[in-house]
């Protein structure tokens, strides 16, 4: 796969775990290689600043090569994957607190400052835990969904459940749960001895109505291969462990295909007279947890019909002023950085597209397009600014 000078990613997939040390990075690296072996173009952003282990796991902690201009670099490449990790950029001496401060901007930097070329799947190996990182990620990247990695012991624990709920609240689809370090597989007899109880993950997945992606056995080889910088999937492709990653990769591909087809929509703004109005959507263009359809109400108004039947309309300029992207809002203080007087009074929209099943991406007539408008936020905005206009 040659390097493109642009980035085009079909699926952004967040890999989440409630705690560190459950094998999130190990699973990400092996799963990525399994997808690559199936012919996909795969990349990884290691956003786990507290334990940026991807460089070590893939045996490459070199600095990235500079790109054609000073603002961009090329990703590193190993095992057919493209990747970038904090480990390629900082030394072990970089203080933890500074790393924490970087996490918000880092993902944007890794996304915009790295020439990824064309990717079918770009994994984001997230910092463990729940809350802020997920929120900031889902606001800055159009995620196809999240994969949750857990050990059998952690699976039913409150943190894991909370982590999944955080994604759910943001309407980021959970593509599936992977149970890592599951019952030890005996090499001699091939029997799986349940160390922590059989089928715990599947039961949990059922209970929470989550898709189940599969189980990776606990296996010293996985650990040794990871430590050596040569993931099992690359060097022991015939092993039982590799077969497990292979099954998970197949399940994930299937999930991505179905989750993508179900709800995608996209429309271009039409030229309308300033007095023309379409007060109701013609037909359902999108259906989802929260939004049933989206339509152009007038030359400068966007309409949303919610799943509960209520409708809201938004002025294009109001939406532009409410842009949540890092250029318009200070990520730390939440203060607006946008200069209202510079925003065209006759602002309209060029294009609207769905982002997963949780948000809209809008390209405005001034070319601005970096904000991701969560349905949840659009609901609040309708109450805050559009009360008079929404019905
Ligand atoms: P995380 O990214 O969740 O912090 P890592 O991927 O760094 O976790 O894994 C933590 C440790 O567990 C590493 O030493 C790794 O090699 C080991 N490990 C991960 N998965 C397995 C497994 N299935 N069997 C044995 N060891 C594993």
mmCIF file of C-alpha atoms and ligand atoms in Angstrom:
data_model
loop_
_atom_site.group_PDB
_atom_site.id
_atom_site.type_symbol
_atom_site.label_atom_id
_atom_site.label_comp_id
_atom_site.label_asym_id
_atom_site.label_seq_id
_atom_site.Cartn_x
_atom_site.Cartn_y
_atom_site.Cartn_z
ATOM 1 C CA UNK A 1 0.000 0.000 0.000
ATOM 2 C CA UNK A 2 1.588 3.222 -1.139
ATOM 3 C CA UNK A 3 1.493 6.350 0.957
ATOM 4 C CA UNK A 4 -1.116 8.802 -0.145
ATOM 5 C CA UNK A 5 -0.698 12.481 0.479
ATOM 6 C CA UNK A 6 -4.211 12.545 1.874
ATOM 7 C CA UNK A 7 -6.030 10.585 4.526
ATOM 8 C CA UNK A 8 -9.190 8.670 3.824
ATOM 9 C CA UNK A 9 -10.492 6.270 6.461
ATOM 10 C CA UNK A 10 -13.552 4.059 6.050
ATOM 11 C CA UNK A 11 -13.917 2.986 9.658
ATOM 12 C CA UNK A 12 -12.575 4.526 12.830
ATOM 13 C CA UNK A 13 -12.810 1.947 15.597
ATOM 14 C CA UNK A 14 -12.041 2.824 19.225
ATOM 15 C CA UNK A 15 -10.581 0.046 21.362
ATOM 16 C CA UNK A 16 -11.571 0.519 24.978
ATOM 17 C CA UNK A 17 -10.909 -1.122 28.315
ATOM 18 C CA UNK A 18 -11.921 -0.013 31.763
ATOM 19 C CA UNK A 19 -8.491 -0.775 33.218
ATOM 20 C CA UNK A 20 -4.903 -1.016 32.037
ATOM 21 C CA UNK A 21 -3.199 -4.380 31.754
ATOM 22 C CA UNK A 22 -6.132 -6.358 30.351
ATOM 23 C CA UNK A 23 -4.359 -6.763 27.018
ATOM 24 C CA UNK A 24 -6.060 -3.989 25.060
ATOM 25 C CA UNK A 25 -2.932 -3.144 23.061
ATOM 26 C CA UNK A 26 -2.066 -6.799 22.520
ATOM 27 C CA UNK A 27 -5.526 -7.475 21.166
ATOM 28 C CA UNK A 28 -5.473 -4.324 19.000
ATOM 29 C CA UNK A 29 -2.136 -5.216 17.394
ATOM 30 C CA UNK A 30 -3.049 -8.843 16.696
ATOM 31 C CA UNK A 31 -6.542 -8.024 15.497
ATOM 32 C CA UNK A 32 -5.117 -5.369 13.179
ATOM 33 C CA UNK A 33 -2.677 -7.889 11.706
ATOM 34 C CA UNK A 34 -5.496 -10.427 11.300
ATOM 35 C CA UNK A 35 -7.501 -7.844 9.328
ATOM 36 C CA UNK A 36 -4.448 -7.009 7.243
ATOM 37 C CA UNK A 37 -4.029 -10.721 6.470
ATOM 38 C CA UNK A 38 -7.618 -10.618 5.202
ATOM 39 C CA UNK A 39 -6.655 -7.974 2.676
ATOM 40 C CA UNK A 40 -7.702 -4.814 4.512
ATOM 41 C CA UNK A 41 -5.580 -1.676 4.881
ATOM 42 C CA UNK A 42 -5.243 -1.159 8.587
ATOM 43 C CA UNK A 43 -3.728 1.535 10.799
ATOM 44 C CA UNK A 44 -3.433 2.126 14.540
ATOM 45 C CA UNK A 45 -3.307 5.316 16.569
ATOM 46 C CA UNK A 46 -1.927 4.462 19.984
ATOM 47 C CA UNK A 47 -3.691 7.051 22.119
ATOM 48 C CA UNK A 48 -2.927 5.281 25.377
ATOM 49 C CA UNK A 49 -0.576 7.939 26.701
ATOM 50 C CA UNK A 50 -0.169 6.257 30.045
ATOM 51 C CA UNK A 51 1.126 3.043 28.529
ATOM 52 C CA UNK A 52 1.981 3.682 24.882
ATOM 53 C CA UNK A 53 3.021 0.095 24.246
ATOM 54 C CA UNK A 54 2.215 -0.170 20.545
ATOM 55 C CA UNK A 55 5.726 0.793 19.462
ATOM 56 C CA UNK A 56 7.234 -1.893 21.648
ATOM 57 C CA UNK A 57 4.684 -4.478 20.658
ATOM 58 C CA UNK A 58 5.317 -3.862 16.972
ATOM 59 C CA UNK A 59 9.057 -3.639 17.562
ATOM 60 C CA UNK A 60 9.483 -0.087 16.318
ATOM 61 C CA UNK A 61 10.007 2.997 18.433
ATOM 62 C CA UNK A 62 11.688 5.083 15.761
ATOM 63 C CA UNK A 63 10.652 8.627 15.128
ATOM 64 C CA UNK A 64 8.334 9.125 12.149
ATOM 65 C CA UNK A 65 9.787 10.308 8.830
ATOM 66 C CA UNK A 66 9.010 13.918 7.951
ATOM 67 C CA UNK A 67 6.335 14.400 5.281
ATOM 68 C CA UNK A 68 6.372 16.652 2.214
ATOM 69 C CA UNK A 69 5.787 19.706 4.394
ATOM 70 C CA UNK A 70 6.731 20.557 7.955
ATOM 71 C CA UNK A 71 3.234 20.046 9.369
ATOM 72 C CA UNK A 72 2.958 16.364 8.563
ATOM 73 C CA UNK A 73 4.824 13.110 9.101
ATOM 74 C CA UNK A 74 4.488 9.620 7.664
ATOM 75 C CA UNK A 75 3.204 6.876 9.939
ATOM 76 C CA UNK A 76 5.564 4.080 10.958
ATOM 77 C CA UNK A 77 5.004 0.732 9.260
ATOM 78 C CA UNK A 78 5.405 -2.774 10.683
ATOM 79 C CA UNK A 79 3.732 -6.109 9.963
ATOM 80 C CA UNK A 80 1.786 -4.476 7.132
ATOM 81 C CA UNK A 81 0.231 -1.941 9.525
ATOM 82 C CA UNK A 82 0.626 1.783 9.721
ATOM 83 C CA UNK A 83 0.782 3.198 13.181
ATOM 84 C CA UNK A 84 1.843 6.067 15.363
ATOM 85 C CA UNK A 85 2.356 6.050 19.084
ATOM 86 C CA UNK A 86 3.418 8.516 21.716
ATOM 87 C CA UNK A 87 6.301 6.078 22.150
ATOM 88 C CA UNK A 88 7.539 7.236 18.745
ATOM 89 C CA UNK A 89 7.538 10.841 19.921
ATOM 90 C CA UNK A 90 8.380 11.112 23.615
ATOM 91 C CA UNK A 91 10.971 9.577 25.861
ATOM 92 C CA UNK A 92 10.245 7.585 28.991
ATOM 93 C CA UNK A 93 11.297 10.649 30.958
ATOM 94 C CA UNK A 94 8.421 12.775 29.671
ATOM 95 C CA UNK A 95 6.424 13.438 32.845
ATOM 96 C CA UNK A 96 3.091 11.694 33.152
ATOM 97 C CA UNK A 97 1.233 14.895 33.899
ATOM 98 C CA UNK A 98 2.409 16.395 30.624
ATOM 99 C CA UNK A 99 1.293 13.283 28.815
ATOM 100 C CA UNK A 100 -2.146 13.608 30.388
ATOM 101 C CA UNK A 101 -2.390 17.170 29.191
ATOM 102 C CA UNK A 102 -1.590 16.061 25.680
ATOM 103 C CA UNK A 103 -4.260 13.430 25.286
ATOM 104 C CA UNK A 104 -6.972 15.773 24.034
ATOM 105 C CA UNK A 105 -4.919 17.396 21.358
ATOM 106 C CA UNK A 106 -2.878 14.343 20.581
ATOM 107 C CA UNK A 107 -5.641 12.452 18.837
ATOM 108 C CA UNK A 108 -6.292 15.431 16.561
ATOM 109 C CA UNK A 109 -2.566 15.780 15.944
ATOM 110 C CA UNK A 110 -2.184 12.099 15.141
ATOM 111 C CA UNK A 111 -5.123 12.279 12.821
ATOM 112 C CA UNK A 112 -4.339 15.489 10.973
ATOM 113 C CA UNK A 113 -0.562 15.520 11.242
ATOM 114 C CA UNK A 114 0.033 11.988 9.948
ATOM 115 C CA UNK A 115 -0.328 11.015 6.296
ATOM 116 C CA UNK A 116 -2.362 7.850 6.712
ATOM 117 C CA UNK A 117 -3.312 7.418 3.061
ATOM 118 C CA UNK A 118 -6.278 5.159 2.412
ATOM 119 C CA UNK A 119 -7.318 2.924 5.292
ATOM 120 C CA UNK A 120 -10.191 0.502 5.623
ATOM 121 C CA UNK A 121 -9.934 0.406 9.394
ATOM 122 C CA UNK A 122 -8.108 2.770 11.721
ATOM 123 C CA UNK A 123 -8.003 1.555 15.316
ATOM 124 C CA UNK A 124 -7.653 4.008 18.160
ATOM 125 C CA UNK A 125 -6.080 2.289 21.145
ATOM 126 C CA UNK A 126 -7.657 4.419 23.884
ATOM 127 C CA UNK A 127 -6.380 5.302 27.328
ATOM 128 C CA UNK A 128 -8.133 2.995 29.816
ATOM 129 C CA UNK A 129 -10.956 4.342 31.934
ATOM 130 C CA UNK A 130 -14.264 5.986 31.368
ATOM 131 C CA UNK A 131 -15.450 9.455 30.658
ATOM 132 C CA UNK A 132 -13.494 12.336 29.224
ATOM 133 C CA UNK A 133 -11.354 10.519 26.695
ATOM 134 C CA UNK A 134 -14.391 8.822 25.188
ATOM 135 C CA UNK A 135 -16.314 12.046 25.013
ATOM 136 C CA UNK A 136 -13.497 13.998 23.429
ATOM 137 C CA UNK A 137 -12.774 11.166 20.996
ATOM 138 C CA UNK A 138 -16.347 10.772 19.849
ATOM 139 C CA UNK A 139 -16.554 14.534 19.335
ATOM 140 C CA UNK A 140 -13.443 14.740 17.241
ATOM 141 C CA UNK A 141 -13.557 11.527 15.190
ATOM 142 C CA UNK A 142 -16.509 10.023 13.332
ATOM 143 C CA UNK A 143 -16.373 6.615 15.000
ATOM 144 C CA UNK A 144 -17.946 3.572 13.383
ATOM 145 C CA UNK A 145 -18.005 2.126 16.866
ATOM 146 C CA UNK A 146 -16.089 0.835 19.831
ATOM 147 C CA UNK A 147 -14.646 -2.537 20.721
ATOM 148 C CA UNK A 148 -14.422 -3.366 24.417
ATOM 149 C CA UNK A 149 -11.609 -5.566 25.725
ATOM 150 C CA UNK A 150 -11.913 -7.153 29.118
ATOM 151 C CA UNK A 151 -10.517 -10.039 31.121
ATOM 152 C CA UNK A 152 -13.000 -12.588 32.459
ATOM 153 C CA UNK A 153 -12.586 -11.219 35.993
ATOM 154 C CA UNK A 154 -13.194 -7.642 34.930
ATOM 155 C CA UNK A 155 -16.078 -8.337 32.604
ATOM 156 C CA UNK A 156 -18.936 -8.017 35.013
ATOM 157 C CA UNK A 157 -17.307 -5.291 37.049
ATOM 158 C CA UNK A 158 -18.907 -1.963 37.383
ATOM 159 C CA UNK A 159 -16.114 -0.107 35.548
ATOM 160 C CA UNK A 160 -16.496 -2.161 32.410
ATOM 161 C CA UNK A 161 -20.237 -1.700 32.413
ATOM 162 C CA UNK A 162 -19.817 2.013 33.046
ATOM 163 C CA UNK A 163 -17.370 2.287 30.163
ATOM 164 C CA UNK A 164 -19.818 0.639 27.807
ATOM 165 C CA UNK A 165 -22.625 2.841 29.033
ATOM 166 C CA UNK A 166 -20.530 5.930 28.350
ATOM 167 C CA UNK A 167 -20.321 4.927 24.691
ATOM 168 C CA UNK A 168 -23.988 4.056 24.649
ATOM 169 C CA UNK A 169 -24.970 7.426 25.997
ATOM 170 C CA UNK A 170 -23.001 9.000 23.194
ATOM 171 C CA UNK A 171 -24.801 6.639 20.801
ATOM 172 C CA UNK A 172 -21.451 5.270 19.664
ATOM 173 C CA UNK A 173 -22.280 1.704 18.653
ATOM 174 C CA UNK A 174 -20.519 -0.998 20.609
ATOM 175 C CA UNK A 175 -19.231 -3.297 17.912
ATOM 176 C CA UNK A 176 -18.540 -6.034 20.387
ATOM 177 C CA UNK A 177 -16.914 -7.368 23.490
ATOM 178 C CA UNK A 178 -13.661 -9.324 23.406
ATOM 179 C CA UNK A 179 -12.752 -11.440 26.374
ATOM 180 C CA UNK A 180 -8.979 -11.625 26.707
ATOM 181 C CA UNK A 181 -6.882 -14.025 28.784
ATOM 182 C CA UNK A 182 -9.731 -16.525 28.829
ATOM 183 C CA UNK A 183 -9.369 -20.106 30.107
ATOM 184 C CA UNK A 184 -5.945 -21.583 29.553
ATOM 185 C CA UNK A 185 -5.743 -23.861 26.507
ATOM 186 C CA UNK A 186 -3.685 -26.960 27.206
ATOM 187 C CA UNK A 187 -1.304 -27.578 24.306
ATOM 188 C CA UNK A 188 -1.253 -31.341 24.819
ATOM 189 C CA UNK A 189 -4.930 -32.097 25.022
ATOM 190 C CA UNK A 190 -6.402 -28.954 23.466
ATOM 191 C CA UNK A 191 -8.826 -28.703 26.384
ATOM 192 C CA UNK A 192 -9.674 -25.293 27.683
ATOM 193 C CA UNK A 193 -9.356 -25.164 31.440
ATOM 194 C CA UNK A 194 -11.562 -22.394 32.744
ATOM 195 C CA UNK A 195 -9.396 -20.291 35.001
ATOM 196 C CA UNK A 196 -12.034 -17.700 35.697
ATOM 197 C CA UNK A 197 -15.236 -19.441 34.756
ATOM 198 C CA UNK A 198 -16.488 -20.555 31.379
ATOM 199 C CA UNK A 199 -18.703 -18.399 29.150
ATOM 200 C CA UNK A 200 -18.723 -15.412 31.513
ATOM 201 C CA UNK A 201 -18.260 -12.961 28.657
ATOM 202 C CA UNK A 202 -20.968 -14.419 26.511
ATOM 203 C CA UNK A 203 -23.425 -14.343 29.378
ATOM 204 C CA UNK A 204 -22.549 -10.756 30.138
ATOM 205 C CA UNK A 205 -22.814 -9.794 26.485
ATOM 206 C CA UNK A 206 -26.266 -11.345 26.353
ATOM 207 C CA UNK A 207 -27.371 -9.670 29.539
ATOM 208 C CA UNK A 208 -26.426 -6.234 28.243
ATOM 209 C CA UNK A 209 -27.501 -7.027 24.687
ATOM 210 C CA UNK A 210 -23.996 -6.458 23.417
ATOM 211 C CA UNK A 211 -22.559 -8.178 20.403
ATOM 212 C CA UNK A 212 -20.001 -10.785 21.292
ATOM 213 C CA UNK A 213 -16.827 -10.787 19.207
ATOM 214 C CA UNK A 214 -14.941 -13.642 20.788
ATOM 215 C CA UNK A 215 -12.461 -14.888 23.277
ATOM 216 C CA UNK A 216 -8.646 -14.920 23.280
ATOM 217 C CA UNK A 217 -7.001 -17.602 25.424
ATOM 218 C CA UNK A 218 -4.399 -16.811 28.013
ATOM 219 C CA UNK A 219 -1.200 -18.025 26.427
ATOM 220 C CA UNK A 220 2.410 -17.309 27.371
ATOM 221 C CA UNK A 221 3.316 -17.173 23.682
ATOM 222 C CA UNK A 222 1.095 -14.110 23.171
ATOM 223 C CA UNK A 223 2.991 -12.355 25.928
ATOM 224 C CA UNK A 224 6.447 -13.453 24.716
ATOM 225 C CA UNK A 225 5.715 -12.488 21.114
ATOM 226 C CA UNK A 226 4.429 -9.109 22.242
ATOM 227 C CA UNK A 227 7.528 -8.487 24.360
ATOM 228 C CA UNK A 228 9.728 -9.424 21.392
ATOM 229 C CA UNK A 229 7.996 -6.882 19.136
ATOM 230 C CA UNK A 230 6.625 -9.586 16.851
ATOM 231 C CA UNK A 231 2.918 -10.168 17.544
ATOM 232 C CA UNK A 232 1.672 -13.760 17.522
ATOM 233 C CA UNK A 233 -0.554 -13.126 14.529
ATOM 234 C CA UNK A 234 2.530 -12.228 12.481
ATOM 235 C CA UNK A 235 4.923 -14.959 13.610
ATOM 236 C CA UNK A 236 2.725 -17.822 14.823
ATOM 237 C CA UNK A 237 -0.142 -17.538 12.382
ATOM 238 C CA UNK A 238 -0.929 -21.263 12.708
ATOM 239 C CA UNK A 239 -1.329 -21.247 16.488
ATOM 240 C CA UNK A 240 -4.588 -21.586 18.415
ATOM 241 C CA UNK A 241 -4.132 -18.049 19.678
ATOM 242 C CA UNK A 242 -3.875 -16.759 16.106
ATOM 243 C CA UNK A 243 -7.013 -18.688 15.180
ATOM 244 C CA UNK A 244 -8.842 -16.886 17.982
ATOM 245 C CA UNK A 245 -7.755 -13.474 16.646
ATOM 246 C CA UNK A 246 -8.789 -14.620 13.171
ATOM 247 C CA UNK A 247 -12.312 -15.481 14.318
ATOM 248 C CA UNK A 248 -12.628 -12.139 16.060
ATOM 249 C CA UNK A 249 -11.416 -10.330 12.932
ATOM 250 C CA UNK A 250 -14.101 -12.065 10.846
ATOM 251 C CA UNK A 251 -16.782 -11.167 13.369
ATOM 252 C CA UNK A 252 -15.633 -7.556 13.465
ATOM 253 C CA UNK A 253 -15.689 -7.199 9.677
ATOM 254 C CA UNK A 254 -19.244 -8.461 9.704
ATOM 255 C CA UNK A 255 -20.272 -6.026 12.426
ATOM 256 C CA UNK A 256 -18.686 -3.099 10.607
ATOM 257 C CA UNK A 257 -20.513 -3.941 7.426
ATOM 258 C CA UNK A 258 -23.903 -4.141 9.081
ATOM 259 C CA UNK A 259 -23.443 -1.147 11.350
ATOM 260 C CA UNK A 260 -22.344 0.946 8.410
ATOM 261 C CA UNK A 261 -25.146 0.131 6.024
ATOM 262 C CA UNK A 262 -27.984 0.541 8.433
ATOM 263 C CA UNK A 263 -28.071 4.258 9.010
ATOM 264 C CA UNK A 264 -25.799 6.188 6.738
ATOM 265 C CA UNK A 265 -27.231 9.229 5.036
ATOM 266 C CA UNK A 266 -25.839 12.212 3.259
ATOM 267 C CA UNK A 267 -27.424 15.156 1.537
ATOM 268 C CA UNK A 268 -26.398 18.283 -0.258
ATOM 269 C CA UNK A 269 -28.029 21.612 0.429
ATOM 270 C CA UNK A 270 -30.325 22.746 -2.373
ATOM 271 C CA UNK A 271 -30.681 26.288 -3.565
ATOM 272 C CA UNK A 272 -34.072 27.445 -2.237
ATOM 273 C CA UNK A 273 -35.761 30.815 -2.286
ATOM 274 C CA UNK A 274 -35.488 32.699 1.000
ATOM 275 C CA UNK A 275 -39.237 32.338 1.506
ATOM 276 C CA UNK A 276 -39.527 28.643 0.620
ATOM 277 C CA UNK A 277 -40.139 26.280 3.511
ATOM 278 C CA UNK A 278 -40.547 22.537 3.839
ATOM 279 C CA UNK A 279 -42.051 22.112 7.247
ATOM 280 C CA UNK A 280 -41.903 18.325 7.392
ATOM 281 C CA UNK A 281 -39.472 15.749 6.045
ATOM 282 C CA UNK A 282 -40.614 14.043 2.859
ATOM 283 C CA UNK A 283 -39.755 10.579 4.036
ATOM 284 C CA UNK A 284 -37.466 8.922 6.511
ATOM 285 C CA UNK A 285 -33.936 9.474 5.345
ATOM 286 C CA UNK A 286 -32.342 8.064 8.447
ATOM 287 C CA UNK A 287 -33.596 6.051 11.359
ATOM 288 C CA UNK A 288 -31.686 5.579 14.548
ATOM 289 C CA UNK A 289 -31.827 5.554 18.279
ATOM 290 C CA UNK A 290 -32.619 9.240 18.384
ATOM 291 C CA UNK A 291 -32.950 10.791 14.951
ATOM 292 C CA UNK A 292 -35.546 9.587 12.505
ATOM 293 C CA UNK A 293 -34.874 11.992 9.676
ATOM 294 C CA UNK A 294 -33.052 15.147 8.755
ATOM 295 C CA UNK A 295 -34.182 17.599 6.087
ATOM 296 C CA UNK A 296 -33.649 21.043 4.652
ATOM 297 C CA UNK A 297 -36.443 23.249 5.981
ATOM 298 C CA UNK A 298 -35.528 26.410 4.099
ATOM 299 C CA UNK A 299 -32.550 28.146 2.559
ATOM 300 C CA UNK A 300 -30.972 28.594 5.974
ATOM 301 C CA UNK A 301 -32.640 26.084 8.304
ATOM 302 C CA UNK A 302 -31.991 22.438 9.048
ATOM 303 C CA UNK A 303 -34.731 20.246 10.459
ATOM 304 C CA UNK A 304 -34.477 17.114 12.603
ATOM 305 C CA UNK A 305 -37.306 14.728 13.298
ATOM 306 C CA UNK A 306 -36.607 12.776 16.453
ATOM 307 C CA UNK A 307 -37.513 9.164 17.098
ATOM 308 C CA UNK A 308 -40.221 10.276 19.553
ATOM 309 C CA UNK A 309 -41.946 12.177 16.738
ATOM 310 C CA UNK A 310 -40.995 15.703 17.845
ATOM 311 C CA UNK A 311 -39.245 18.021 15.432
ATOM 312 C CA UNK A 312 -36.633 20.741 15.821
ATOM 313 C CA UNK A 313 -35.338 23.284 13.381
ATOM 314 C CA UNK A 314 -32.012 25.053 13.567
ATOM 315 C CA UNK A 315 -30.753 28.160 11.874
ATOM 316 C CA UNK A 316 -27.594 27.380 9.896
ATOM 317 C CA UNK A 317 -25.812 30.309 11.519
ATOM 318 C CA UNK A 318 -26.848 29.149 14.991
ATOM 319 C CA UNK A 319 -25.396 25.743 14.229
ATOM 320 C CA UNK A 320 -22.206 27.295 12.891
ATOM 321 C CA UNK A 321 -21.843 29.357 16.080
ATOM 322 C CA UNK A 322 -22.410 26.235 18.181
ATOM 323 C CA UNK A 323 -19.644 24.276 16.438
ATOM 324 C CA UNK A 324 -17.982 22.073 19.092
ATOM 325 C CA UNK A 325 -14.642 21.561 17.303
ATOM 326 C CA UNK A 326 -11.298 22.440 18.861
ATOM 327 C CA UNK A 327 -10.917 25.486 16.620
ATOM 328 C CA UNK A 328 -14.191 26.956 17.880
ATOM 329 C CA UNK A 329 -14.187 25.852 21.536
ATOM 330 C CA UNK A 330 -11.327 25.811 24.005
ATOM 331 C CA UNK A 331 -11.071 22.172 25.047
ATOM 332 C CA UNK A 332 -9.953 23.026 28.534
ATOM 333 C CA UNK A 333 -12.204 25.857 29.595
ATOM 334 C CA UNK A 334 -15.120 25.241 27.229
ATOM 335 C CA UNK A 335 -14.894 28.940 26.291
ATOM 336 C CA UNK A 336 -15.910 29.940 22.781
ATOM 337 C CA UNK A 337 -12.967 30.867 20.586
ATOM 338 C CA UNK A 338 -15.142 31.676 17.606
ATOM 339 C CA UNK A 339 -15.522 35.353 16.723
ATOM 340 C CA UNK A 340 -19.268 35.837 16.212
ATOM 341 C CA UNK A 341 -18.919 39.067 14.305
ATOM 342 C CA UNK A 342 -16.836 37.287 11.659
ATOM 343 C CA UNK A 343 -19.509 34.646 11.007
ATOM 344 C CA UNK A 344 -21.533 35.468 7.907
ATOM 345 C CA UNK A 345 -25.114 36.524 8.726
ATOM 346 C CA UNK A 346 -26.293 34.658 5.622
ATOM 347 C CA UNK A 347 -24.602 31.399 6.614
ATOM 348 C CA UNK A 348 -25.982 28.299 4.924
ATOM 349 C CA UNK A 349 -24.951 24.670 4.698
ATOM 350 C CA UNK A 350 -23.316 22.763 1.870
ATOM 351 C CA UNK A 351 -23.641 19.174 3.074
ATOM 352 C CA UNK A 352 -24.947 17.115 5.974
ATOM 353 C CA UNK A 353 -23.921 13.507 6.705
ATOM 354 C CA UNK A 354 -24.542 11.051 9.477
ATOM 355 C CA UNK A 355 -21.676 10.069 11.742
ATOM 356 C CA UNK A 356 -22.235 6.540 12.919
ATOM 357 C CA UNK A 357 -25.626 6.592 14.558
ATOM 358 C CA UNK A 358 -24.811 9.308 16.996
ATOM 359 C CA UNK A 359 -24.068 12.580 15.281
ATOM 360 C CA UNK A 360 -24.168 14.811 12.217
ATOM 361 C CA UNK A 361 -21.208 16.172 10.324
ATOM 362 C CA UNK A 362 -22.000 19.483 8.648
ATOM 363 C CA UNK A 363 -20.080 21.376 6.006
ATOM 364 C CA UNK A 364 -21.054 25.033 6.146
ATOM 365 C CA UNK A 365 -21.036 27.569 3.335
ATOM 366 C CA UNK A 366 -17.854 29.128 4.769
ATOM 367 C CA UNK A 367 -16.109 25.765 4.284
ATOM 368 C CA UNK A 368 -15.948 24.933 7.997
ATOM 369 C CA UNK A 369 -16.571 21.219 8.551
ATOM 370 C CA UNK A 370 -14.632 19.981 11.567
ATOM 371 C CA UNK A 371 -17.392 19.935 14.177
ATOM 372 C CA UNK A 372 -19.299 16.763 15.004
ATOM 373 C CA UNK A 373 -22.787 17.488 16.268
ATOM 374 C CA UNK A 374 -23.936 14.831 18.705
ATOM 375 C CA UNK A 375 -27.642 14.083 18.680
ATOM 376 C CA UNK A 376 -27.656 14.634 22.413
ATOM 377 C CA UNK A 377 -26.140 18.070 21.957
ATOM 378 C CA UNK A 378 -28.517 18.894 19.124
ATOM 379 C CA UNK A 379 -31.387 18.070 21.458
ATOM 380 C CA UNK A 380 -30.025 20.516 24.013
ATOM 381 C CA UNK A 381 -29.343 23.155 21.376
ATOM 382 C CA UNK A 382 -32.919 22.890 20.172
ATOM 383 C CA UNK A 383 -34.072 23.665 23.687
ATOM 384 C CA UNK A 384 -31.525 26.407 24.204
ATOM 385 C CA UNK A 385 -31.681 28.363 20.976
ATOM 386 C CA UNK A 386 -34.427 26.899 18.864
ATOM 387 C CA UNK A 387 -37.348 26.791 21.290
ATOM 388 C CA UNK A 388 -39.209 29.375 19.309
ATOM 389 C CA UNK A 389 -38.436 27.673 16.078
ATOM 390 C CA UNK A 390 -38.899 24.024 17.026
ATOM 391 C CA UNK A 391 -42.329 22.546 17.131
HETATM 392 P P1 LIG B 1 -3.165 -2.986 28.066
HETATM 393 O O1 LIG B 1 -2.986 -2.423 26.701
HETATM 394 O O2 LIG B 1 -4.583 -3.350 28.367
HETATM 395 O O3 LIG B 1 -2.552 -2.180 29.151
HETATM 396 P P2 LIG B 1 -1.217 -4.976 27.232
HETATM 397 O O4 LIG B 1 -1.691 -5.311 25.870
HETATM 398 O O5 LIG B 1 -0.049 -4.081 27.364
HETATM 399 O O6 LIG B 1 -2.417 -4.419 28.108
HETATM 400 O O7 LIG B 1 -0.998 -6.364 27.982
HETATM 401 C C1 LIG B 1 -0.573 -6.454 29.314
HETATM 402 C C2 LIG B 1 0.313 -7.684 29.466
HETATM 403 O O8 LIG B 1 -0.469 -8.869 29.323
HETATM 404 C C3 LIG B 1 1.406 -7.756 28.426
HETATM 405 O O9 LIG B 1 2.561 -8.266 29.024
HETATM 406 C C4 LIG B 1 0.856 -8.740 27.413
HETATM 407 O O10 LIG B 1 1.884 -9.428 26.716
HETATM 408 C C5 LIG B 1 0.076 -9.686 28.295
HETATM 409 N N1 LIG B 1 -1.034 -10.340 27.586
HETATM 410 C C6 LIG B 1 -2.031 -9.726 26.906
HETATM 411 N N2 LIG B 1 -2.903 -10.643 26.410
HETATM 412 C C7 LIG B 1 -2.456 -11.872 26.768
HETATM 413 C C8 LIG B 1 -2.900 -13.206 26.577
HETATM 414 N N3 LIG B 1 -4.022 -13.475 25.906
HETATM 415 N N4 LIG B 1 -2.163 -14.204 27.107
HETATM 416 C C9 LIG B 1 -1.040 -13.940 27.811
HETATM 417 N N5 LIG B 1 -0.564 -12.713 28.033
HETATM 418 C C10 LIG B 1 -1.251 -11.681 27.529
#
